[in-house]
Amino acid sequence: MTTTGEDHATGPTGPWWWARWRSAVLDGSLALVSALECGAEGIPFARDAGIPVAVGIVFGLLAGSVLLIRRRWPIAVVLVAIAITPAQMGFLMGIVGLYTLAACELPRRIIVALAGMSLVGTMVVTFVRVRQDMARGDLTLGDWFVPFASITTSLGLTAPPLLLGLYVGARRRLMESLRERADSLERELQLLAERAEERAEWARGEERTRIAREMHDVVAHRVSLMVVHAAALQAVARKDPEKAARNAALVGDMGRQALTELREMLGVLRAGDDAQRRAAQAQLAAVDVVVAKAASRAVDEDGPCLSELDELVGQSAAAGMVVDLSVEGDARSYAREVEQTAYRVVQEALTNVHKHAAGAKTYVRLAHRVSEIAMQVENEPPPEVGSEPAVGLPSGGNGLVGMRERVAALGGVFVSGPTDAGGFRVSAVIPAA
């Protein structure tokens, strides 16, 4: 089905092959006018042809009504107009048919061929008609007027509707192309927005996981030491009041440190929420990424480093653990995330010893190598039941997982498992760069 430029982006609402009722009414009106014109022109045609006038009128009415199907079969309309040109009828049908043919999406060779046929047919008919009028004496102009009248008449009836149809068809195709590009751009923007939202959700999830891991490492270690000291305080409260007082002071100090670090973590989260509320009108993905980076920087700047490893081991020793720290190689500074990860691995490993092997002797080894830093925390089998106070520390089962994720994020290697002697070993190697 062909169209002549009407907007058919929505579903058809007109009858039969018309997209809209307005188009059907327009074509019906044109067909009625064309039928009346051809019927009137059929009277002189019947007289010249020597046939009954009624036959000429009926023939003209039928031929003119063909314009009703111009949108569905424009080629047929143009062919009928060319066929009845010798009878000197169907001028409106020829003009409208050529316009419809040029405006529809047909190959240019077909349009040019039919327009050429219409041009030649109109030129020949006009030439014969003008020559007959001059022979009868109706026109007294010179012989030059015959070709001039035939050429100008044929061009006037062919060129304007053809050019107008080509313009309207090109404009319609351009508008459809722009509409398709706009729809495609809208779909692409919607897809980009969905992907941005997915990336923002992924960034939020990653940041939540990272902060949860950080809180686990900080709070679990402090609280574990507090529980150990509390158990020791309970055991020596009556026997050694001075030691009990020292243990109580240590429990208070560790509790305050745990609260301070927890408050810093919550402050990072609260700052991220405030930033999200202030940028509510900005793009969702950009806001979440900025918040995640800000939170990461805040946590990293306040994070521990390897220079605090002695203090960490001393805290475990103060809690009653026998800890042996050995360092190989020349100590040097590393990237902040490398030092923080190495510290957290040792911290979580010592926390696990407090939880699962209280009283066991532990060996902490740190090696500074050319292009990497290696650490290992190994504990001996815990002493027999009854030799150490029962602490009963709970375990969430996320410590080893968190250590492995931290090391893997920096491209390192993490290995953990029981030893042949019945203890447990945690080893990690992190690239220095």
Tab-separated table of C-alpha atoms in Angstrom:
chain	number	residue	atom	x	y	z
A	1	MET	CA	0.000	0.000	0.000
A	2	THR	CA	1.263	3.476	-0.848
A	3	THR	CA	0.687	6.734	0.925
A	4	THR	CA	0.980	10.375	-0.036
A	5	GLY	CA	2.521	11.915	3.023
A	6	GLU	CA	-0.130	11.643	5.717
A	7	ASP	CA	1.036	10.797	9.187
A	8	HIS	CA	0.535	7.105	9.720
A	9	ALA	CA	2.684	6.621	12.785
A	10	THR	CA	-0.336	5.415	14.730
A	11	GLY	CA	-2.522	2.486	13.797
A	12	PRO	CA	-4.960	2.918	10.880
A	13	THR	CA	-8.380	4.208	11.897
A	14	GLY	CA	-10.010	4.699	8.493
A	15	PRO	CA	-11.939	2.239	6.294
A	16	TRP	CA	-10.305	-0.252	3.935
A	17	TRP	CA	-6.873	0.956	2.826
A	18	TRP	CA	-7.153	4.483	4.222
A	19	ALA	CA	-5.197	5.288	7.368
A	20	ARG	CA	-7.667	7.969	8.451
A	21	TRP	CA	-11.235	8.957	7.696
A	22	ARG	CA	-10.064	12.352	6.521
A	23	SER	CA	-8.028	10.729	3.758
A	24	ALA	CA	-11.021	8.633	2.701
A	25	VAL	CA	-13.263	11.705	2.521
A	26	LEU	CA	-10.641	13.595	0.478
A	27	ASP	CA	-10.211	10.770	-2.030
A	28	GLY	CA	-13.956	10.311	-2.285
A	29	SER	CA	-14.434	14.004	-3.019
A	30	LEU	CA	-11.693	13.999	-5.671
A	31	ALA	CA	-13.154	10.874	-7.275
A	32	LEU	CA	-16.620	12.473	-7.364
A	33	VAL	CA	-15.295	15.644	-9.019
A	34	SER	CA	-13.236	13.569	-11.459
A	35	ALA	CA	-16.252	11.410	-12.317
A	36	LEU	CA	-18.412	14.479	-12.969
A	37	GLU	CA	-15.671	15.997	-15.116
A	38	CYS	CA	-15.191	12.853	-17.164
A	39	GLY	CA	-18.957	12.387	-17.456
A	40	ALA	CA	-19.333	15.905	-18.835
A	41	GLU	CA	-16.412	15.380	-21.193
A	42	GLY	CA	-17.954	12.081	-22.283
A	43	ILE	CA	-20.772	13.940	-24.119
A	44	PRO	CA	-18.556	15.486	-26.842
A	45	PHE	CA	-16.497	12.295	-26.933
A	46	ALA	CA	-19.678	10.266	-27.695
A	47	ARG	CA	-20.660	12.668	-30.448
A	48	ASP	CA	-17.209	12.573	-32.067
A	49	ALA	CA	-17.036	8.792	-31.754
A	50	GLY	CA	-20.581	8.266	-33.043
A	51	ILE	CA	-21.823	6.372	-30.004
A	52	PRO	CA	-24.860	7.062	-27.820
A	53	VAL	CA	-24.425	9.964	-25.405
A	54	ALA	CA	-25.510	7.815	-22.459
A	55	VAL	CA	-22.668	5.409	-23.179
A	56	GLY	CA	-20.166	8.266	-23.238
A	57	ILE	CA	-21.472	9.628	-19.942
A	58	VAL	CA	-21.340	6.228	-18.232
A	59	PHE	CA	-17.856	5.638	-19.601
A	60	GLY	CA	-16.718	9.007	-18.256
A	61	LEU	CA	-18.254	8.387	-14.836
A	62	LEU	CA	-16.584	4.988	-14.539
A	63	ALA	CA	-13.228	6.267	-15.755
A	64	GLY	CA	-13.247	9.299	-13.447
A	65	SER	CA	-14.188	7.256	-10.371
A	66	VAL	CA	-10.935	5.318	-10.713
A	67	LEU	CA	-9.302	8.179	-8.802
A	68	LEU	CA	-10.825	6.659	-5.655
A	69	ILE	CA	-8.054	4.014	-5.553
A	70	ARG	CA	-5.144	6.407	-6.076
A	71	ARG	CA	-3.520	5.582	-2.718
A	72	ARG	CA	-3.786	1.830	-3.192
A	73	TRP	CA	-2.925	1.534	-6.909
A	74	PRO	CA	-1.406	4.804	-8.197
A	75	ILE	CA	0.065	3.091	-11.258
A	76	ALA	CA	-3.380	1.928	-12.366
A	77	VAL	CA	-4.777	5.453	-11.964
A	78	VAL	CA	-1.998	6.944	-14.133
A	79	LEU	CA	-2.442	4.250	-16.797
A	80	VAL	CA	-6.200	4.888	-16.947
A	81	ALA	CA	-5.541	8.638	-17.218
A	82	ILE	CA	-3.108	8.008	-20.085
A	83	ALA	CA	-5.581	5.656	-21.775
A	84	ILE	CA	-8.421	8.195	-21.794
A	85	THR	CA	-6.211	11.122	-22.842
A	86	PRO	CA	-7.125	10.670	-26.561
A	87	ALA	CA	-10.778	11.120	-25.561
A	88	GLN	CA	-9.827	14.497	-24.059
A	89	MET	CA	-11.057	13.639	-20.596
A	90	GLY	CA	-9.564	12.897	-17.148
A	91	PHE	CA	-7.388	16.005	-16.767
A	92	LEU	CA	-7.962	16.132	-12.973
A	93	MET	CA	-7.335	12.414	-12.705
A	94	GLY	CA	-4.078	12.769	-14.638
A	95	ILE	CA	-2.819	15.607	-12.459
A	96	VAL	CA	-3.754	13.942	-9.144
A	97	GLY	CA	-2.528	10.543	-10.373
A	98	LEU	CA	0.914	11.915	-11.291
A	99	TYR	CA	1.181	13.661	-7.909
A	100	THR	CA	0.270	10.464	-6.060
A	101	LEU	CA	2.658	8.404	-8.180
A	102	ALA	CA	5.582	10.764	-7.511
A	103	ALA	CA	4.838	10.982	-3.780
A	104	CYS	CA	4.633	7.241	-3.159
A	105	GLU	CA	7.623	4.983	-2.542
A	106	LEU	CA	8.056	3.445	-5.991
A	107	PRO	CA	11.247	2.989	-8.024
A	108	ARG	CA	12.212	6.155	-9.855
A	109	ARG	CA	12.391	4.383	-13.216
A	110	ILE	CA	8.673	3.503	-12.986
A	111	ILE	CA	7.766	7.083	-12.053
A	112	VAL	CA	9.871	8.519	-14.896
A	113	ALA	CA	8.465	6.030	-17.422
A	114	LEU	CA	4.818	6.726	-16.568
A	115	ALA	CA	5.407	10.502	-16.395
A	116	GLY	CA	7.050	10.346	-19.813
A	117	MET	CA	4.115	8.399	-21.226
A	118	SER	CA	1.686	10.950	-19.813
A	119	LEU	CA	3.774	13.817	-21.212
A	120	VAL	CA	3.941	12.319	-24.700
A	121	GLY	CA	0.259	11.390	-24.693
A	122	THR	CA	-0.817	14.885	-23.649
A	123	MET	CA	1.547	16.456	-26.174
A	124	VAL	CA	0.219	14.340	-29.067
A	125	VAL	CA	-3.425	14.899	-28.175
A	126	THR	CA	-2.904	18.646	-27.768
A	127	PHE	CA	-0.978	18.823	-31.059
A	128	VAL	CA	-3.773	17.067	-32.954
A	129	ARG	CA	-6.517	19.066	-31.255
A	130	VAL	CA	-4.886	22.471	-31.927
A	131	ARG	CA	-4.107	21.519	-35.537
A	132	GLN	CA	-7.735	20.519	-36.105
A	133	ASP	CA	-8.937	23.817	-34.640
A	134	MET	CA	-6.611	25.745	-36.910
A	135	ALA	CA	-7.780	23.699	-39.912
A	136	ARG	CA	-11.390	24.554	-39.125
A	137	GLY	CA	-10.515	28.219	-38.777
A	138	ASP	CA	-11.171	28.455	-35.065
A	139	LEU	CA	-7.581	29.657	-34.555
A	140	THR	CA	-5.883	32.100	-36.917
A	141	LEU	CA	-2.371	31.994	-35.427
A	142	GLY	CA	0.703	30.860	-37.303
A	143	ASP	CA	2.002	27.334	-37.607
A	144	TRP	CA	4.459	27.965	-34.737
A	145	PHE	CA	1.574	27.963	-32.287
A	146	VAL	CA	0.831	24.235	-32.751
A	147	PRO	CA	4.085	22.856	-31.296
A	148	PHE	CA	4.243	25.673	-28.744
A	149	ALA	CA	0.744	24.939	-27.453
A	150	SER	CA	1.322	21.177	-27.356
A	151	ILE	CA	4.638	21.461	-25.489
A	152	THR	CA	3.491	24.051	-22.939
A	153	THR	CA	0.203	22.246	-22.301
A	154	SER	CA	1.870	18.868	-21.783
A	155	LEU	CA	4.530	20.368	-19.522
A	156	GLY	CA	1.955	22.359	-17.580
A	157	LEU	CA	-0.162	19.253	-16.928
A	158	THR	CA	2.782	16.970	-16.153
A	159	ALA	CA	5.691	18.843	-14.558
A	160	PRO	CA	3.967	20.690	-11.636
A	161	PRO	CA	2.185	17.636	-10.119
A	162	LEU	CA	5.265	15.495	-10.704
A	163	LEU	CA	7.644	17.933	-8.989
A	164	LEU	CA	5.203	18.592	-6.154
A	165	GLY	CA	4.767	14.866	-5.570
A	166	LEU	CA	8.517	14.296	-5.519
A	167	TYR	CA	8.925	17.111	-2.983
A	168	VAL	CA	6.138	15.847	-0.735
A	169	GLY	CA	7.440	12.267	-0.901
A	170	ALA	CA	10.994	13.335	-0.070
A	171	ARG	CA	9.749	15.486	2.794
A	172	ARG	CA	7.637	12.650	4.164
A	173	ARG	CA	10.540	10.226	3.974
A	174	LEU	CA	12.763	12.770	5.704
A	175	MET	CA	10.232	13.226	8.495
A	176	GLU	CA	9.893	9.468	8.898
A	177	SER	CA	13.675	9.133	9.028
A	178	LEU	CA	13.909	11.865	11.662
A	179	ARG	CA	11.119	10.236	13.638
A	180	GLU	CA	12.872	6.869	13.510
A	181	ARG	CA	16.149	8.456	14.575
A	182	ALA	CA	14.397	10.197	17.448
A	183	ASP	CA	12.788	6.917	18.529
A	184	SER	CA	16.127	5.142	18.236
A	185	LEU	CA	17.836	7.870	20.258
A	186	GLU	CA	15.133	7.660	22.909
A	187	ARG	CA	15.582	3.891	23.136
A	188	GLU	CA	19.353	4.297	23.382
A	189	LEU	CA	18.990	6.913	26.110
A	190	GLN	CA	16.611	4.653	27.995
A	191	LEU	CA	19.053	1.767	27.650
A	192	LEU	CA	21.916	3.961	28.849
A	193	ALA	CA	19.832	5.092	31.815
A	194	GLU	CA	19.059	1.472	32.700
A	195	ARG	CA	22.729	0.538	32.413
A	196	ALA	CA	23.720	3.562	34.496
A	197	GLU	CA	21.231	2.526	37.151
A	198	GLU	CA	22.607	-1.006	37.093
A	199	ARG	CA	26.163	0.320	37.447
A	200	ALA	CA	25.046	2.564	40.285
A	201	GLU	CA	23.377	-0.362	42.029
A	202	TRP	CA	26.505	-2.444	41.520
A	203	ALA	CA	28.651	0.388	42.937
A	204	ARG	CA	26.365	0.673	45.956
A	205	GLY	CA	26.548	-3.080	46.528
A	206	GLU	CA	30.326	-3.080	46.236
A	207	GLU	CA	30.648	-0.194	48.648
A	208	ARG	CA	28.280	-1.786	51.145
A	209	THR	CA	30.289	-5.006	50.974
A	210	ARG	CA	33.563	-3.133	51.418
A	211	ILE	CA	32.352	-1.122	54.406
A	212	ALA	CA	30.791	-4.227	55.952
A	213	ARG	CA	34.136	-6.026	55.592
A	214	GLU	CA	35.941	-3.070	57.143
A	215	MET	CA	33.522	-2.925	60.067
A	216	HIS	CA	33.889	-6.664	60.577
A	217	ASP	CA	37.681	-6.420	60.700
A	218	VAL	CA	37.680	-3.457	63.073
A	219	VAL	CA	34.858	-4.302	65.444
A	220	ALA	CA	35.378	-8.072	65.551
A	221	HIS	CA	39.034	-7.725	66.555
A	222	ARG	CA	38.401	-5.152	69.242
A	223	VAL	CA	35.418	-6.961	70.683
A	224	SER	CA	37.257	-10.291	70.627
A	225	LEU	CA	40.082	-8.815	72.677
A	226	MET	CA	37.541	-7.270	75.038
A	227	VAL	CA	35.871	-10.646	75.565
A	228	VAL	CA	39.229	-12.302	76.184
A	229	HIS	CA	40.228	-9.665	78.705
A	230	ALA	CA	36.820	-9.860	80.351
A	231	ALA	CA	37.219	-13.623	80.749
A	232	ALA	CA	40.678	-13.130	82.237
A	233	LEU	CA	39.301	-10.420	84.521
A	234	GLN	CA	36.645	-12.817	85.765
A	235	ALA	CA	39.252	-15.474	86.451
A	236	VAL	CA	41.653	-13.267	88.449
A	237	ALA	CA	39.202	-10.833	90.029
A	238	ARG	CA	39.580	-12.324	93.511
A	239	LYS	CA	43.070	-13.787	93.294
A	240	ASP	CA	44.953	-10.795	91.879
A	241	PRO	CA	43.093	-7.476	92.237
A	242	GLU	CA	45.915	-5.493	90.602
A	243	LYS	CA	45.903	-7.655	87.458
A	244	ALA	CA	42.139	-7.463	87.413
A	245	ALA	CA	42.339	-3.678	87.487
A	246	ARG	CA	44.808	-3.669	84.585
A	247	ASN	CA	42.559	-5.971	82.593
A	248	ALA	CA	39.574	-3.777	83.329
A	249	ALA	CA	41.502	-0.730	82.087
A	250	LEU	CA	42.449	-2.602	78.915
A	251	VAL	CA	38.820	-3.573	78.355
A	252	GLY	CA	37.792	0.069	78.735
A	253	ASP	CA	40.508	1.284	76.350
A	254	MET	CA	39.598	-1.301	73.719
A	255	GLY	CA	35.912	-0.538	74.084
A	256	ARG	CA	36.581	3.154	73.515
A	257	GLN	CA	38.761	2.351	70.486
A	258	ALA	CA	36.054	0.109	69.055
A	259	LEU	CA	33.430	2.819	69.566
A	260	THR	CA	35.682	5.433	67.934
A	261	GLU	CA	36.356	3.302	64.879
A	262	LEU	CA	32.695	2.314	64.627
A	263	ARG	CA	31.679	5.980	64.847
A	264	GLU	CA	34.106	6.794	62.006
A	265	MET	CA	32.546	4.050	59.856
A	266	LEU	CA	29.030	5.282	60.540
A	267	GLY	CA	30.167	8.832	59.799
A	268	VAL	CA	31.344	7.724	56.366
A	269	LEU	CA	27.974	6.103	55.689
A	270	ARG	CA	26.103	9.155	56.931
A	271	ALA	CA	28.252	11.469	54.802
A	272	GLY	CA	27.468	9.319	51.777
A	273	ASP	CA	23.730	9.556	52.467
A	274	ASP	CA	23.921	13.351	52.835
A	275	ALA	CA	25.789	13.638	49.543
A	276	GLN	CA	23.152	11.541	47.819
A	277	ARG	CA	20.343	13.733	49.170
A	278	ARG	CA	22.081	16.953	48.130
A	279	ALA	CA	22.580	15.603	44.587
A	280	ALA	CA	19.103	14.124	44.187
A	281	GLN	CA	18.571	15.936	40.893
A	282	ALA	CA	21.873	14.750	39.408
A	283	GLN	CA	22.376	11.593	37.452
A	284	LEU	CA	21.958	8.534	39.649
A	285	ALA	CA	25.006	6.656	38.504
A	286	ALA	CA	27.343	9.645	38.817
A	287	VAL	CA	26.136	10.403	42.342
A	288	ASP	CA	26.588	6.847	43.547
A	289	VAL	CA	30.056	6.537	42.040
A	290	VAL	CA	31.163	9.816	43.609
A	291	VAL	CA	29.777	8.752	46.984
A	292	ALA	CA	31.506	5.392	46.713
A	293	LYS	CA	34.838	7.027	45.876
A	294	ALA	CA	34.447	9.525	48.712
A	295	ALA	CA	33.676	6.728	51.141
A	296	SER	CA	36.659	4.735	49.916
A	297	ARG	CA	38.975	7.693	50.339
A	298	ALA	CA	37.649	8.419	53.816
A	299	VAL	CA	38.110	4.826	54.937
A	300	ASP	CA	41.524	4.516	53.327
A	301	GLU	CA	42.829	7.707	54.895
A	302	ASP	CA	41.849	6.544	58.367
A	303	GLY	CA	42.911	2.937	57.825
A	304	PRO	CA	45.811	1.229	59.573
A	305	CYS	CA	49.296	0.667	58.193
A	306	LEU	CA	52.167	-1.778	58.762
A	307	SER	CA	53.870	0.529	61.238
A	308	GLU	CA	51.035	-0.270	63.665
A	309	LEU	CA	51.631	-4.021	63.424
A	310	ASP	CA	53.714	-4.091	66.602
A	311	GLU	CA	50.865	-2.449	68.515
A	312	LEU	CA	48.411	-4.988	67.075
A	313	VAL	CA	50.584	-7.910	68.196
A	314	GLY	CA	51.068	-6.257	71.576
A	315	GLN	CA	47.319	-6.053	72.101
A	316	SER	CA	46.977	-9.796	71.495
A	317	ALA	CA	49.910	-10.466	73.802
A	318	ALA	CA	48.277	-8.333	76.489
A	319	ALA	CA	45.177	-10.512	76.151
A	320	GLY	CA	47.198	-13.569	77.120
A	321	MET	CA	48.198	-14.874	73.696
A	322	VAL	CA	51.795	-15.975	73.191
A	323	VAL	CA	52.714	-14.230	69.936
A	324	ASP	CA	56.040	-14.376	68.122
A	325	LEU	CA	56.525	-11.630	65.492
A	326	SER	CA	59.359	-11.909	62.960
A	327	VAL	CA	60.090	-9.544	60.089
A	328	GLU	CA	62.340	-10.384	57.130
A	329	GLY	CA	63.800	-7.893	54.706
A	330	ASP	CA	64.092	-4.134	54.885
A	331	ALA	CA	60.883	-2.390	55.850
A	332	ARG	CA	59.687	0.207	53.360
A	333	SER	CA	56.545	2.081	52.557
A	334	TYR	CA	53.900	0.626	50.239
A	335	ALA	CA	50.720	1.887	48.691
A	336	ARG	CA	48.013	2.675	51.224
A	337	GLU	CA	45.724	-0.150	50.127
A	338	VAL	CA	48.604	-2.670	50.225
A	339	GLU	CA	49.568	-1.782	53.792
A	340	GLN	CA	45.958	-1.718	54.907
A	341	THR	CA	45.245	-5.138	53.392
A	342	ALA	CA	48.359	-6.678	54.942
A	343	TYR	CA	47.418	-5.244	58.335
A	344	ARG	CA	43.834	-6.502	58.080
A	345	VAL	CA	44.966	-10.014	57.144
A	346	VAL	CA	47.163	-10.241	60.244
A	347	GLN	CA	44.449	-8.664	62.391
A	348	GLU	CA	41.724	-11.053	61.234
A	349	ALA	CA	44.038	-14.057	61.603
A	350	LEU	CA	44.825	-13.098	65.212
A	351	THR	CA	41.104	-12.579	65.845
A	352	ASN	CA	40.408	-16.098	64.577
A	353	VAL	CA	43.057	-17.468	66.937
A	354	HIS	CA	41.301	-15.745	69.850
A	355	LYS	CA	37.994	-17.218	68.732
A	356	HIS	CA	38.943	-20.785	67.830
A	357	ALA	CA	42.303	-21.534	69.496
A	358	ALA	CA	42.463	-19.495	72.675
A	359	GLY	CA	45.783	-19.919	74.445
A	360	ALA	CA	47.576	-21.366	71.429
A	361	LYS	CA	51.031	-20.054	70.617
A	362	THR	CA	50.975	-18.002	67.436
A	363	TYR	CA	53.703	-17.064	64.968
A	364	VAL	CA	53.369	-13.934	62.847
A	365	ARG	CA	55.856	-13.646	59.981
A	366	LEU	CA	56.202	-10.686	57.643
A	367	ALA	CA	58.579	-10.686	54.653
A	368	HIS	CA	59.510	-7.629	52.595
A	369	ARG	CA	60.539	-8.842	49.135
A	370	VAL	CA	61.594	-7.079	45.968
A	371	SER	CA	58.218	-6.917	44.255
A	372	GLU	CA	55.841	-8.253	46.893
A	373	ILE	CA	55.048	-8.467	50.556
A	374	ALA	CA	54.236	-11.785	52.228
A	375	MET	CA	52.625	-12.492	55.580
A	376	GLN	CA	51.820	-15.656	57.470
A	377	VAL	CA	49.986	-16.248	60.751
A	378	GLU	CA	50.239	-19.762	62.124
A	379	ASN	CA	49.063	-21.048	65.479
A	380	GLU	CA	49.844	-24.256	67.268
A	381	PRO	CA	47.087	-26.577	68.487
A	382	PRO	CA	45.101	-25.006	71.326
A	383	PRO	CA	45.878	-26.257	74.840
A	384	GLU	CA	43.760	-28.869	76.490
A	385	VAL	CA	40.330	-27.911	77.726
A	386	GLY	CA	40.512	-26.361	81.195
A	387	SER	CA	43.958	-24.882	80.853
A	388	GLU	CA	42.549	-21.568	79.557
A	389	PRO	CA	39.364	-19.802	80.516
A	390	ALA	CA	36.472	-20.560	78.194
A	391	VAL	CA	35.782	-17.469	76.184
A	392	GLY	CA	33.027	-18.678	73.849
A	393	LEU	CA	33.455	-16.078	71.115
A	394	PRO	CA	30.844	-16.289	68.339
A	395	SER	CA	31.908	-16.558	64.714
A	396	GLY	CA	30.094	-15.246	61.649
A	397	GLY	CA	32.129	-17.285	59.180
A	398	ASN	CA	33.091	-14.250	57.083
A	399	GLY	CA	36.653	-13.639	58.244
A	400	LEU	CA	38.468	-15.913	55.771
A	401	VAL	CA	36.161	-14.828	52.962
A	402	GLY	CA	36.887	-11.176	53.656
A	403	MET	CA	40.643	-11.760	53.748
A	404	ARG	CA	40.550	-13.656	50.459
A	405	GLU	CA	38.512	-10.896	48.797
A	406	ARG	CA	40.882	-8.200	50.028
A	407	VAL	CA	43.986	-9.984	48.755
A	408	ALA	CA	42.406	-10.995	45.441
A	409	ALA	CA	41.321	-7.397	44.806
A	410	LEU	CA	45.012	-6.386	44.751
A	411	GLY	CA	46.054	-9.301	42.539
A	412	GLY	CA	47.563	-11.317	45.385
A	413	VAL	CA	47.344	-14.941	46.518
A	414	PHE	CA	45.624	-16.101	49.703
A	415	VAL	CA	45.876	-19.602	51.213
A	416	SER	CA	44.445	-20.867	54.490
A	417	GLY	CA	43.988	-24.249	56.095
A	418	PRO	CA	44.920	-26.554	58.972
A	419	THR	CA	48.495	-27.654	59.573
A	420	ASP	CA	49.776	-31.186	60.048
A	421	ALA	CA	50.419	-30.436	63.712
A	422	GLY	CA	46.774	-29.614	64.342
A	423	GLY	CA	46.994	-25.847	64.168
A	424	PHE	CA	45.906	-23.419	61.488
A	425	ARG	CA	47.846	-21.321	58.985
A	426	VAL	CA	46.888	-18.211	57.032
A	427	SER	CA	49.240	-17.044	54.267
A	428	ALA	CA	49.008	-14.179	51.803
A	429	VAL	CA	51.254	-12.651	49.169
A	430	ILE	CA	50.427	-9.167	47.830
A	431	PRO	CA	52.205	-7.417	44.932
A	432	ALA	CA	54.109	-4.358	46.153
A	433	ALA	CA	53.116	-2.194	43.173
